Each structure stands twice: as C-alpha cells, then as structure tokens.
Tab-separated table of C-alpha atoms and ligand atoms in Angstrom:
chain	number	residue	atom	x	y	z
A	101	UNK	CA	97.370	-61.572	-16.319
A	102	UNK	CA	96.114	-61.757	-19.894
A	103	UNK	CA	98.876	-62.223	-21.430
A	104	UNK	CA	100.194	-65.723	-22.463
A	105	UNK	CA	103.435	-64.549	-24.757
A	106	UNK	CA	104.687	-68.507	-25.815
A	107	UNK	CA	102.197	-70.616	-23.593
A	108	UNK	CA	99.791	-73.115	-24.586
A	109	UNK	CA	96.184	-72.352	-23.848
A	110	UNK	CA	94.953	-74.559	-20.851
A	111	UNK	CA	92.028	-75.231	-22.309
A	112	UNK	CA	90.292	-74.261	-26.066
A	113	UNK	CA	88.833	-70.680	-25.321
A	114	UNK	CA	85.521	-70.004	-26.949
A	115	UNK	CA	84.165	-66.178	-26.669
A	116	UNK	CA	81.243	-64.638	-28.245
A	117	UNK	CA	80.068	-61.413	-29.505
A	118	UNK	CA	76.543	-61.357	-28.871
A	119	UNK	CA	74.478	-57.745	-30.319
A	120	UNK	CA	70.546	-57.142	-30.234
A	121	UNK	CA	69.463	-56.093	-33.647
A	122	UNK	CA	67.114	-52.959	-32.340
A	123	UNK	CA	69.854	-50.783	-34.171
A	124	UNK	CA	72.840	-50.293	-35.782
A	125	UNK	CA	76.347	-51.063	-34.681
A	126	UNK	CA	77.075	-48.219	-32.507
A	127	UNK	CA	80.189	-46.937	-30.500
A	128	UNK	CA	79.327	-49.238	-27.258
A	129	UNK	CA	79.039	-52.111	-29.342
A	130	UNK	CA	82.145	-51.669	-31.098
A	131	UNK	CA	83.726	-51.373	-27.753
A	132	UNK	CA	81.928	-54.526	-26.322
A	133	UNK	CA	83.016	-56.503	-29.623
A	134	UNK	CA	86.709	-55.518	-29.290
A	135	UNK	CA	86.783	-56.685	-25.854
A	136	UNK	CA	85.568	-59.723	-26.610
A	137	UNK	CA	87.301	-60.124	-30.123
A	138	UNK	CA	90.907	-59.093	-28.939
A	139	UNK	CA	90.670	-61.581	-25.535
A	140	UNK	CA	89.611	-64.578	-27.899
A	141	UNK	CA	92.307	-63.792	-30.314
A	142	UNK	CA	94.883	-63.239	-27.349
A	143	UNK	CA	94.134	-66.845	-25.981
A	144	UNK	CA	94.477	-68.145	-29.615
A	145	UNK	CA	90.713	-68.903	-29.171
A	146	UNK	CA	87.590	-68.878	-31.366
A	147	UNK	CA	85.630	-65.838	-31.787
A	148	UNK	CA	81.310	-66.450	-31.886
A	149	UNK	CA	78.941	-63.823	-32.821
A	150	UNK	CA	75.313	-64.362	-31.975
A	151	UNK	CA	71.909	-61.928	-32.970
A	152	UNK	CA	70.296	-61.733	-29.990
A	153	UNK	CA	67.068	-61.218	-31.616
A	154	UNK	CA	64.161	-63.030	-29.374
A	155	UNK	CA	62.435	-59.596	-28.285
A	156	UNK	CA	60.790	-59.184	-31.761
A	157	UNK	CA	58.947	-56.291	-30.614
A	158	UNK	CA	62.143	-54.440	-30.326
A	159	UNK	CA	63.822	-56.123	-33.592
A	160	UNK	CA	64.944	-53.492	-36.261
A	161	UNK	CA	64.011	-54.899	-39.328
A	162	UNK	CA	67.476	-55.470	-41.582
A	163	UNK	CA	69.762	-54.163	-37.776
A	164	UNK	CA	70.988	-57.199	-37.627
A	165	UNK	CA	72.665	-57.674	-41.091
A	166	UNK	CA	73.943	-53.976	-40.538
A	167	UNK	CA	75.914	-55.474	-37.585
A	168	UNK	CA	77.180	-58.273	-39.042
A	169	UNK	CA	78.294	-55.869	-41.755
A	170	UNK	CA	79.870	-53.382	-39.798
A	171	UNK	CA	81.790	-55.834	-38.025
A	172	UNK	CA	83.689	-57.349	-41.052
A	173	UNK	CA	83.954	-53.785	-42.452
A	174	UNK	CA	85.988	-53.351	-39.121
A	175	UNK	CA	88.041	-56.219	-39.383
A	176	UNK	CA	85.962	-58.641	-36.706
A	177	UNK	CA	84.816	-61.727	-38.971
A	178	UNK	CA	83.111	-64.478	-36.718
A	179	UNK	CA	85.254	-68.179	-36.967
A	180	UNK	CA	81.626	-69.767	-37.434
A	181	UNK	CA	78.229	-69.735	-38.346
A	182	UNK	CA	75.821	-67.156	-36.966
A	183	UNK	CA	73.771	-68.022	-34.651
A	184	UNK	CA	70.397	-66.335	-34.301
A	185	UNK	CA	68.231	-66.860	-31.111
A	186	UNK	CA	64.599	-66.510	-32.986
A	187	UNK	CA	65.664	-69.867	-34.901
A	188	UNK	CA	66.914	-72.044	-31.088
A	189	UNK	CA	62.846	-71.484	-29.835
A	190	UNK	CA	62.977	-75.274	-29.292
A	191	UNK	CA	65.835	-75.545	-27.243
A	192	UNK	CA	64.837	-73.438	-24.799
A	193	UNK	CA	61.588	-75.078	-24.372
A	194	UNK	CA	63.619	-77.919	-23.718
A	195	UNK	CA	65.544	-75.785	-20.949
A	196	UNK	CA	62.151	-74.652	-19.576
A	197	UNK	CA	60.879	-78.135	-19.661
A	198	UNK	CA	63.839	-79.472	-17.667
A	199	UNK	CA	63.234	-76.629	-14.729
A	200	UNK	CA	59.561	-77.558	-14.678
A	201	UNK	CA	60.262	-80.958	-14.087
A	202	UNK	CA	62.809	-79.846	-11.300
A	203	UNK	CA	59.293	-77.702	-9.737
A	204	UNK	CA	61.490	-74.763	-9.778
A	205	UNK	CA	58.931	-72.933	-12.306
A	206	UNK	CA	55.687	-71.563	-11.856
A	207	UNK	CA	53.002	-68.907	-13.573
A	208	UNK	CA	52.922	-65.910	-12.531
A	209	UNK	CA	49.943	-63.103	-12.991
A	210	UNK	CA	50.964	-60.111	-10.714
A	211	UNK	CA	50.620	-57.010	-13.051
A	212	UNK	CA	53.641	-54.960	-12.297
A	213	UNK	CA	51.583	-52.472	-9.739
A	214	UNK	CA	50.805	-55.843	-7.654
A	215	UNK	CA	54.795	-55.997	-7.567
A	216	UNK	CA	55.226	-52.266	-6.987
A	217	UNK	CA	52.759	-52.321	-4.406
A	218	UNK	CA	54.457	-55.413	-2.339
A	219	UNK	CA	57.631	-53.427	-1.953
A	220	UNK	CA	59.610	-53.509	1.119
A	221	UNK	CA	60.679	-50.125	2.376
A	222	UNK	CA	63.999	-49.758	1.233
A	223	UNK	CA	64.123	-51.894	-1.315
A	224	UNK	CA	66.221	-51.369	-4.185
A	225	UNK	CA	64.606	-49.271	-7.448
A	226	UNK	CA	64.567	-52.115	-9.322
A	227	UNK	CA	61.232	-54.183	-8.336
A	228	UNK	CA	61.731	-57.519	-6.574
A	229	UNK	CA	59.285	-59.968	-7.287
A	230	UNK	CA	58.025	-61.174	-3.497
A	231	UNK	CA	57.220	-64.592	-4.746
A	232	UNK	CA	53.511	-63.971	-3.985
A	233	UNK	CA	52.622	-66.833	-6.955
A	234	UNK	CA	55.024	-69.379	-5.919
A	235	UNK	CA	52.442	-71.044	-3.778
A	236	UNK	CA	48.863	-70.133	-6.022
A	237	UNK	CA	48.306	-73.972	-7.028
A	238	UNK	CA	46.584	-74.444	-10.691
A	239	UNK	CA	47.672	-71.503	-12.559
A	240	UNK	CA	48.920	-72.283	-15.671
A	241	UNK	CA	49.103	-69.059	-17.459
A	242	UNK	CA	50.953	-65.728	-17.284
A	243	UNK	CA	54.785	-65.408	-17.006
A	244	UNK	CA	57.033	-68.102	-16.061
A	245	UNK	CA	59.309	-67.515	-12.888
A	246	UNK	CA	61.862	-69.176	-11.417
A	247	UNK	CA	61.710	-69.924	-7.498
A	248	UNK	CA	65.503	-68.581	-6.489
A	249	UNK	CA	66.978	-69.982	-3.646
A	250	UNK	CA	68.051	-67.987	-0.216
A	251	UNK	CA	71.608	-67.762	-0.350
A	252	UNK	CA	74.813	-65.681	-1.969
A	253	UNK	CA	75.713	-66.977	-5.162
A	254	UNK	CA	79.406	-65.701	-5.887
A	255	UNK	CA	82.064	-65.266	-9.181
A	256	UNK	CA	85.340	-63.990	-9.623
A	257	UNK	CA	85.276	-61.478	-12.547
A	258	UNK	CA	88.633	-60.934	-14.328
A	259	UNK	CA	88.192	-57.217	-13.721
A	260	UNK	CA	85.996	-56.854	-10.866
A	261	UNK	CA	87.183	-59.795	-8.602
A	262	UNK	CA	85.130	-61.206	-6.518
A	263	UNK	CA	81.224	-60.431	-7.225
A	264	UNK	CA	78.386	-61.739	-4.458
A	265	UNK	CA	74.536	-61.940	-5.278
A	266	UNK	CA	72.067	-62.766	-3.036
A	267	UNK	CA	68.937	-63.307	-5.779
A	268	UNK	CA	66.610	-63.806	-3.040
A	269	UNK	CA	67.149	-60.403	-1.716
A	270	UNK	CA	68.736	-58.786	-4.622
A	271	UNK	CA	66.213	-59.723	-7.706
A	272	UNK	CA	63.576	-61.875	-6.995
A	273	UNK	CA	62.157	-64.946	-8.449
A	274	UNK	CA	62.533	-63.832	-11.884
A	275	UNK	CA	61.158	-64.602	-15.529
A	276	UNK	CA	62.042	-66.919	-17.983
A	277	UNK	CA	58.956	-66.723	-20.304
A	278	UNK	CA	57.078	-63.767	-20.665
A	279	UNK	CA	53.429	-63.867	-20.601
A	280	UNK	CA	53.613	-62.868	-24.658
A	281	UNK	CA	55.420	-65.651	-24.454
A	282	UNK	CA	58.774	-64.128	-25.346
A	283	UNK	CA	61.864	-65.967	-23.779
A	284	UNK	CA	64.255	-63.556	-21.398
A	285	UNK	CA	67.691	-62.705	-22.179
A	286	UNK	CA	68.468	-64.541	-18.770
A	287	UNK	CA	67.464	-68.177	-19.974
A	288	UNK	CA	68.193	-67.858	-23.576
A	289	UNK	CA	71.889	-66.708	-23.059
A	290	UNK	CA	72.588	-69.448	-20.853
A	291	UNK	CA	71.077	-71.956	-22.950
A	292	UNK	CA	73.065	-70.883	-26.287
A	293	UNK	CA	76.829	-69.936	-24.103
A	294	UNK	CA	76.441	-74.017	-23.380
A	295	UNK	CA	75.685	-75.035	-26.837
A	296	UNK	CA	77.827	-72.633	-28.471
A	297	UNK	CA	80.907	-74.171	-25.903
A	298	UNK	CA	81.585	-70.583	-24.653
A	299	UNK	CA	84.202	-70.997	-22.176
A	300	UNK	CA	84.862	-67.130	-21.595
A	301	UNK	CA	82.462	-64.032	-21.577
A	302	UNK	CA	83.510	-60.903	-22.233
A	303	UNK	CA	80.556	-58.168	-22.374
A	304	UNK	CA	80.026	-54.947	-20.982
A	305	UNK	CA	79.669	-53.750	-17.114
A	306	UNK	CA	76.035	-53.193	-17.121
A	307	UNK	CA	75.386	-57.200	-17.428
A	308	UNK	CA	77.496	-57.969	-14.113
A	309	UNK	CA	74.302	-57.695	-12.001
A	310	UNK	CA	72.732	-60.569	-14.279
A	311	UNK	CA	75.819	-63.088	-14.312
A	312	UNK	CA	74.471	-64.476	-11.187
A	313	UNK	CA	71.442	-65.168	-12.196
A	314	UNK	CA	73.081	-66.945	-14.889
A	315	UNK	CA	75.346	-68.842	-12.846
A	316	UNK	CA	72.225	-69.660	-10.812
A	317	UNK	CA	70.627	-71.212	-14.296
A	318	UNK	CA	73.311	-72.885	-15.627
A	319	UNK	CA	73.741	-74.752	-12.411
A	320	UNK	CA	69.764	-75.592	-12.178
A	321	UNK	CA	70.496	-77.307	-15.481
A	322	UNK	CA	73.492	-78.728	-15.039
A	323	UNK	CA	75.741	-76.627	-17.450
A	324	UNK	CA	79.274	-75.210	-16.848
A	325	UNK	CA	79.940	-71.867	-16.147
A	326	UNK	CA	82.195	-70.374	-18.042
A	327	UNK	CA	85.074	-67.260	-17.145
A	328	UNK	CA	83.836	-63.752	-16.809
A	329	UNK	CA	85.290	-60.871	-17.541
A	330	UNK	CA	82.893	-57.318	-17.500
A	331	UNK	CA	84.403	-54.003	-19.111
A	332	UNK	CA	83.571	-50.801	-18.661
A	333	UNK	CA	80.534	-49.346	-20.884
A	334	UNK	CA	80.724	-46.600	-22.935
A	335	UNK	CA	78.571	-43.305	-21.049
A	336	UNK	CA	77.102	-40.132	-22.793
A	337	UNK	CA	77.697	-36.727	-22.032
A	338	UNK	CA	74.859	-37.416	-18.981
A	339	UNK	CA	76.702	-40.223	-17.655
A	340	UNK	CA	74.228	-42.740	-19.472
A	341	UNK	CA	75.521	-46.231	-21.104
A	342	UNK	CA	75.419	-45.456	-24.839
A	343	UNK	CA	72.714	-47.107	-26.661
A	344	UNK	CA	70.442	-46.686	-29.252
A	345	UNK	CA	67.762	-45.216	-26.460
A	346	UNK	CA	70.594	-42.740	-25.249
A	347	UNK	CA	70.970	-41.536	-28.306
A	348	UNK	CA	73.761	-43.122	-29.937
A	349	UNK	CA	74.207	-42.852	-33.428
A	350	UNK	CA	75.077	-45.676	-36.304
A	351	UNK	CA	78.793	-45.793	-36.863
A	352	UNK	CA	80.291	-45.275	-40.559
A	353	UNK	CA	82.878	-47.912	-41.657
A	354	UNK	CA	84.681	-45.044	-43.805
A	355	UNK	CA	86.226	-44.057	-40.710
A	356	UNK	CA	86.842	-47.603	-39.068
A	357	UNK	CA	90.037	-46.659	-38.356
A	358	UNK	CA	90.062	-43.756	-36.437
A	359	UNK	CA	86.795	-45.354	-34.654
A	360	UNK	CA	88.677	-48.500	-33.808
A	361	UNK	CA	91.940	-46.134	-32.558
A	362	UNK	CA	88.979	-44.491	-29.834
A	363	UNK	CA	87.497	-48.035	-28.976
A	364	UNK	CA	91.015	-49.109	-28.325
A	365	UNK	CA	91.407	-45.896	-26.175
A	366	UNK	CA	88.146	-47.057	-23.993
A	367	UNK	CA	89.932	-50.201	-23.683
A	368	UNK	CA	92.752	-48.824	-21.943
A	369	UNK	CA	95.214	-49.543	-24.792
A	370	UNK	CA	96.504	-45.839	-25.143
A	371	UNK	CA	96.623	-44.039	-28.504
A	372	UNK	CA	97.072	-46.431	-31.270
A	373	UNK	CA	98.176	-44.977	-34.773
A	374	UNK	CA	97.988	-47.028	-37.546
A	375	UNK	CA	97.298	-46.529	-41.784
A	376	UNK	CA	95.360	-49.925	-41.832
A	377	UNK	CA	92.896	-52.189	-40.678
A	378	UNK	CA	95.338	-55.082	-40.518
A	379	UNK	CA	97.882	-52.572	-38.938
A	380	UNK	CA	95.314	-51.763	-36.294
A	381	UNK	CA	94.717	-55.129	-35.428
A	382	UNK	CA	98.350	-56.260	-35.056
A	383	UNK	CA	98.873	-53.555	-33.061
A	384	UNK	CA	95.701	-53.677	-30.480
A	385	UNK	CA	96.828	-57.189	-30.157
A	386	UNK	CA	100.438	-56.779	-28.975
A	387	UNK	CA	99.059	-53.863	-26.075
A	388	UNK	CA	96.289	-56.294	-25.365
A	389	UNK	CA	98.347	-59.443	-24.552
A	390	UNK	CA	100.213	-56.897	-21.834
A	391	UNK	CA	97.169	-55.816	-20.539
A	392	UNK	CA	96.215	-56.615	-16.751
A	393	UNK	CA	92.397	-57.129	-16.555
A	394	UNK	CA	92.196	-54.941	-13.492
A	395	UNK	CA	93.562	-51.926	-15.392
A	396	UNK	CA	90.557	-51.978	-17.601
A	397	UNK	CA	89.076	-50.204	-14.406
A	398	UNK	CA	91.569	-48.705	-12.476
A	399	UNK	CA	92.835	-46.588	-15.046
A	400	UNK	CA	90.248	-44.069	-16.169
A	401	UNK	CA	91.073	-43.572	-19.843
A	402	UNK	CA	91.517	-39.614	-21.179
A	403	UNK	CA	89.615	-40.443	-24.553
A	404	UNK	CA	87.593	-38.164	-26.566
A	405	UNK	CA	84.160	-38.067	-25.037
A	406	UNK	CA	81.598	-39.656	-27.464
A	407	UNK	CA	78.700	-37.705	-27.225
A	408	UNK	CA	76.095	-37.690	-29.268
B	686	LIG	ZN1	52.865	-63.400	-9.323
C-alpha cells in the first residue's frame, strides 16, 4: 500500500529523478519523473534529480538544461542541488579502487566477437561475458570487469514482487570501466544513490534486469540498498520503449497540462481534469496516495497511444 493518509514516515524517504542528457525531455521521461516525483511527495520525502551524463559520446550538448527546464515548466522542481555525474569522476575511482583491493576486478581485452563467439547454445541474446580474462595474470589494460559470484541474488519490487537474478548465468562478469575509460551506468548509479541517501528508486521497467547487479555492487562495497519500485515504460506504436532512438519527440511545456493529464493516465491514475499546474498536482497526489503498487501493472491503462 502506498498510501500513508495521517502516518509518520518510518524512515526519511529520499527518491531521485535521474535523465541522460542525449535529448530532450520526452513523453517516457515525463512518465518516469512523475513516478518518482509523486511517490517522494506521497511519503512526505525529498525529491533528487541527477544528469546522468558520463557517456559523453552520447551527451547532447545544452539536453541537459532542456530537462531541467522542462521539468520546472511542469511543476517538478528538485528539493536540492543538481547533481551531475561528469563532475563525481573521483568518487568512483574511489569505488573502483575499493573492488580492486577486494580482487574482484580485472582487465579485460575480448573484442565483442571473442564474446559472441564463446556463446553457449541457448544462451540468452544478450552476450554473457564467459569470464575468459578472469584468470589472464598481468593485464592491466582494456575494460574493467567485475568477477560475479555463482548464486541468485533476489529483491522484492513494489510492483513486481519478488525478482531473482542469477548474474553468473544471467549477465556475466560485467564492466565497470570501459576501455575509453568511460564509467558504466551500473557502478556510477550505485555510487551516487549512496551519496545522494536515496532510500527509494522509482524508474522505469526496462532497468529491473540491472537492479541486481546493483544490489550485487552496493553489497561488494558495503552500501545499503535502498526500496525498489519499477513502472511500466512508455512503448511506440511497434511495441518499442519510447526514447529518443525510437523516435520520440521533445515535449512542449505549452501543453504541460494536457501532457501531464496522459502521464497520469500511464500511471494508472484515470483521467485527471484540471485548469492548472498546481490543480494537477493536488489532484495526481490524492489518486496517488490510494494507489496499490501492483495496479501499476495489473491494470492495463486505455490511454491515448503516443506514437510518434
Ligand atoms: Zn576478456
């Protein structure tokens, strides 16, 4: 149950918000950042936003102060500073160091056809690293992996319920530090959710798959894990999550209402009329707080297909 009508929060509830600037806000987003926004502001919590911005080759030049724009323009202001990853490069060195000293890091060369080529039959279509450099003594360049351990490693997702991930099986030993030297989305998320204080994640389906990866870093070192709670993405006319690669297009704040009133419809929150921002709000709010998490799935929602 979300809802908490005249209860104290059990503990302070942090949430984030947490875009890559290689576009424009678009519809996904703004469904991914009311999720999050409306369960921090149910719990009475704080609200984080954070530019996820470390894979410069995919960095829009000026995205990222779009998003930050859009959101106010649509009533989601952030209850502190900004963070932006390409500024935390030191910290997760420091994270990096910490595995290396715990030998669970090593280098990896395999070019991806090595990978390809090492294939079980019947593996899944996503390749799983077979750990082939885990044992090449002396190398000390390439991508940085981390040696994951046999075994399920299991979360109970607010919507979902229980969720199971073998990463041996399932993913592989997997990088943390690409050979351009770029840091993953896997380590750096892990390393700014603990020094950000987020206590509950709210983000869209197609990250469930990684959460235990991230459960399986932030226990290597030594950080909590926080709640998490996965709703459904946004899909195309061809079934594909909406992003800037499937074609979806910027969102104009002139019609943040009506936008809003269709996010809030993905949400499961029914048809929501209102003549103001404010007005909106209030009234997303008052459906969210009666809201059962599993109903985010169970339930699909007749909205307006956004297509683009
Ligand atoms: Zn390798």
């Amino acid at each position: 149950m979300l809802a908490r009508t005249g209860t104290a929060p059990t503990r302070n509830y942090v949430g984030r918000f947490a875009p890559t600037p290689s576009g424009p806000l678009h519809f996904g987003s703004l469904v991914a950042a009311m999720a999050s926004w409306l369960d921090a502001r149910n719990a009475a919590g704080t609200w984080l936003v954070r530019i996820e911005d470390l894979d410069t080759p995919r960095n829009v030049p000026g995205a990222a102060e779009d998003i930050l724009r859009s959101l106010l323009a649509f009533g989601m202001e952030a209850d502190g500073e900004i963070v932006w990853q390409s500024r935390r490069l030191a910290f997760y060195d420091e994270a990096l160091a910490t595995l290396a000293l715990a030998s669970l890091t090593f280098f990896c060369t395999c070019t991806r056809k090595e990978i390809a080529d090492s294939q079980l039959p019947g593996a899944k279509s996503a390749l799983i690293y077979p750990g082939t450099c885990r044992t090449r003594p002396g190398q000390d360049q390439g991508a940085l992996r981390i040696a994951v351990p046999a075994g399920e490693i299991c979360f109970v997702d607010r919507c979902h319920g229980r969720q199971c991930q073998d990463l041996a099986i399932d993913v592989g030993d997997f990088v943390l530090r690409r050979a351009d030297g770029i840091i993953t989305y896997q380590l750096a998320v892990v390393v700014d959710d603990a020094a950000q204080g987020i206590t509950h994640v709210v983000r869209g389906a197609d990250l469930i798959d990684s959460t235990p990866r991230q459960i399986f870093l932030q226990r290597a070192l030594g950080l909590a894990t926080p709640d998490y709670l996965h709703v459904p993405v946004v899909v195309n006319g061809r079934g594909e999550k909406l992003s800037k690669q499937t074609g979806a297009v910027a969102l104009d704040s002139e019609d943040a209402i009506a936008l809003l009133a269709r996010a809030a419809c993905h949400l499961r929150l029914g048809t929501i009329k209102a003549a103001t921002l404010a007005g909106f709000w209030r009234e997303a709010l008052l459906r969210y707080s009666d809201l059962e998490p599993a109903a985010l799935v169970s339930h699909p929602a007749p909205c307006p297909s956004i297509t683009s």
